[in-house]
């Protein structure tokens, strides 16, 4: 089983997430009643809709992780799943995303950002290549 399959299997047990095709047209997604939260694009690459506010809040921590790719002006982050620790990181961040979307929905109407994920906007390098820079 790939890391993305393990993550999806776990997340499908969460009562507030349901599976659907990704709004960007590539892969599977998990969504709440209002928003797409996670796009599974490949066996290892996942886009997570954190919201701009959550990304700003955790920017320092997110940018310090070799599993996370940030794209300027995007409310999505790309998570590269290489190991069980990366899956655990994704699960934790999905929890943060759910809370961020809940807070956002209380204060503002939902604006669909499903097609605005980072797919085709990031290049994920193997961690060894990143370490050599």
Tab-separated table of C-alpha atoms in Angstrom:
chain	number	residue	atom	x	y	z
A	1	UNK	CA	0.000	0.000	0.000
A	2	UNK	CA	1.377	3.435	-0.930
A	3	UNK	CA	1.674	6.250	1.614
A	4	UNK	CA	-1.175	8.125	-0.099
A	5	UNK	CA	-3.413	5.057	0.042
A	6	UNK	CA	-2.647	4.647	3.759
A	7	UNK	CA	-3.478	8.305	4.369
A	8	UNK	CA	-6.685	8.163	2.356
A	9	UNK	CA	-7.796	4.963	4.080
A	10	UNK	CA	-7.319	6.596	7.473
A	11	UNK	CA	-8.966	9.879	6.489
A	12	UNK	CA	-12.015	8.097	5.081
A	13	UNK	CA	-12.763	6.929	8.628
A	14	UNK	CA	-13.153	10.571	9.713
A	15	UNK	CA	-16.851	11.382	9.848
A	16	UNK	CA	-16.605	14.865	8.334
A	17	UNK	CA	-14.736	13.803	5.158
A	18	UNK	CA	-16.113	12.097	2.061
A	19	UNK	CA	-14.416	11.005	-1.165
A	20	UNK	CA	-15.049	12.667	-4.516
A	21	UNK	CA	-13.135	13.340	-7.756
A	22	UNK	CA	-10.628	16.187	-7.350
A	23	UNK	CA	-12.004	19.492	-8.625
A	24	UNK	CA	-8.765	20.118	-10.517
A	25	UNK	CA	-9.476	17.038	-12.617
A	26	UNK	CA	-6.594	14.865	-11.410
A	27	UNK	CA	-6.978	12.200	-8.746
A	28	UNK	CA	-9.261	11.674	-5.785
A	29	UNK	CA	-10.259	14.271	-3.221
A	30	UNK	CA	-11.666	14.345	0.267
A	31	UNK	CA	-14.127	17.048	1.114
A	32	UNK	CA	-16.360	18.439	3.793
A	33	UNK	CA	-19.925	19.461	3.029
A	34	UNK	CA	-18.602	22.849	1.813
A	35	UNK	CA	-14.978	22.517	0.661
A	36	UNK	CA	-12.478	20.156	-0.898
A	37	UNK	CA	-9.714	19.679	1.650
A	38	UNK	CA	-7.289	17.109	0.198
A	39	UNK	CA	-6.361	16.147	-3.363
A	40	UNK	CA	-4.499	12.855	-3.827
A	41	UNK	CA	-2.702	13.377	-7.154
A	42	UNK	CA	-0.342	10.400	-7.100
A	43	UNK	CA	0.960	7.654	-4.849
A	44	UNK	CA	3.108	10.217	-3.027
A	45	UNK	CA	1.910	13.750	-3.803
A	46	UNK	CA	-1.019	15.343	-2.019
A	47	UNK	CA	-2.345	18.897	-2.080
A	48	UNK	CA	-3.948	20.154	1.112
A	49	UNK	CA	-6.261	23.177	1.266
A	50	UNK	CA	-5.082	24.801	4.486
A	51	UNK	CA	-6.390	28.360	3.835
A	52	UNK	CA	-4.157	31.404	3.547
A	53	UNK	CA	-4.625	32.315	7.195
A	54	UNK	CA	-3.496	28.871	8.423
A	55	UNK	CA	-0.493	28.924	6.070
A	56	UNK	CA	0.492	32.356	7.394
A	57	UNK	CA	0.107	31.159	10.962
A	58	UNK	CA	2.279	28.051	10.459
A	59	UNK	CA	4.531	29.360	7.667
A	60	UNK	CA	7.774	28.994	9.602
A	61	UNK	CA	7.047	25.395	10.582
A	62	UNK	CA	5.733	24.438	7.152
A	63	UNK	CA	8.708	25.916	5.318
A	64	UNK	CA	11.063	23.986	7.604
A	65	UNK	CA	9.680	20.601	6.556
A	66	UNK	CA	11.263	18.734	3.657
A	67	UNK	CA	7.882	17.073	3.016
A	68	UNK	CA	6.056	20.392	2.431
A	69	UNK	CA	6.140	22.539	-0.691
A	70	UNK	CA	4.666	26.039	-0.396
A	71	UNK	CA	3.531	27.979	-3.458
A	72	UNK	CA	3.376	31.772	-3.169
A	73	UNK	CA	-0.181	33.157	-3.076
A	74	UNK	CA	-1.752	29.703	-2.797
A	75	UNK	CA	-4.069	28.549	-0.035
A	76	UNK	CA	-2.918	24.974	-0.746
A	77	UNK	CA	0.292	23.206	0.327
A	78	UNK	CA	1.786	20.162	-1.360
A	79	UNK	CA	2.819	17.296	0.892
A	80	UNK	CA	5.214	14.673	-0.472
A	81	UNK	CA	4.686	11.355	1.281
A	82	UNK	CA	7.881	9.311	1.529
A	83	UNK	CA	7.398	7.580	4.874
A	84	UNK	CA	5.037	6.973	7.786
A	85	UNK	CA	6.136	10.228	9.425
A	86	UNK	CA	4.989	12.166	6.352
A	87	UNK	CA	1.599	10.432	6.538
A	88	UNK	CA	1.358	11.414	10.221
A	89	UNK	CA	2.240	15.006	9.266
A	90	UNK	CA	-0.492	15.004	6.604
A	91	UNK	CA	-3.071	13.674	9.069
A	92	UNK	CA	-2.173	16.398	11.553
A	93	UNK	CA	-2.369	19.070	8.870
A	94	UNK	CA	-5.755	17.791	7.677
A	95	UNK	CA	-6.987	18.315	11.218
A	96	UNK	CA	-5.632	21.891	11.108
A	97	UNK	CA	-7.273	22.396	7.693
A	98	UNK	CA	-10.643	21.169	8.937
A	99	UNK	CA	-10.491	23.614	11.850
A	100	UNK	CA	-9.381	26.449	9.537
A	101	UNK	CA	-12.267	25.768	7.159
A	102	UNK	CA	-14.713	25.562	10.042
A	103	UNK	CA	-13.542	28.954	11.339
A	104	UNK	CA	-13.625	30.425	7.820
A	105	UNK	CA	-17.133	29.170	7.156
A	106	UNK	CA	-18.370	30.869	10.311
A	107	UNK	CA	-17.072	34.245	9.178
A	108	UNK	CA	-17.329	34.232	5.374
A	109	UNK	CA	-19.141	32.497	2.556
A	110	UNK	CA	-17.281	29.642	0.903
A	111	UNK	CA	-15.284	30.522	-2.187
A	112	UNK	CA	-14.428	27.418	-4.177
A	113	UNK	CA	-10.683	26.951	-4.440
A	114	UNK	CA	-10.725	23.306	-5.518
A	115	UNK	CA	-9.389	24.000	-9.005
A	116	UNK	CA	-6.698	26.277	-7.542
A	117	UNK	CA	-4.649	23.507	-5.934
A	118	UNK	CA	-0.924	23.270	-6.602
A	119	UNK	CA	-1.037	20.404	-9.104
A	120	UNK	CA	1.228	21.338	-12.057
A	121	UNK	CA	2.494	24.343	-10.066
A	122	UNK	CA	5.142	22.526	-8.005
A	123	UNK	CA	8.042	20.239	-8.705
A	124	UNK	CA	8.774	17.829	-5.894
A	125	UNK	CA	12.430	16.868	-5.686
A	126	UNK	CA	13.661	13.766	-3.892
A	127	UNK	CA	14.800	14.671	-0.384
A	128	UNK	CA	18.385	13.663	-1.185
A	129	UNK	CA	18.472	16.276	-3.958
A	130	UNK	CA	17.122	18.941	-1.588
A	131	UNK	CA	19.724	18.055	1.061
A	132	UNK	CA	22.556	18.418	-1.478
A	133	UNK	CA	21.663	22.038	-2.295
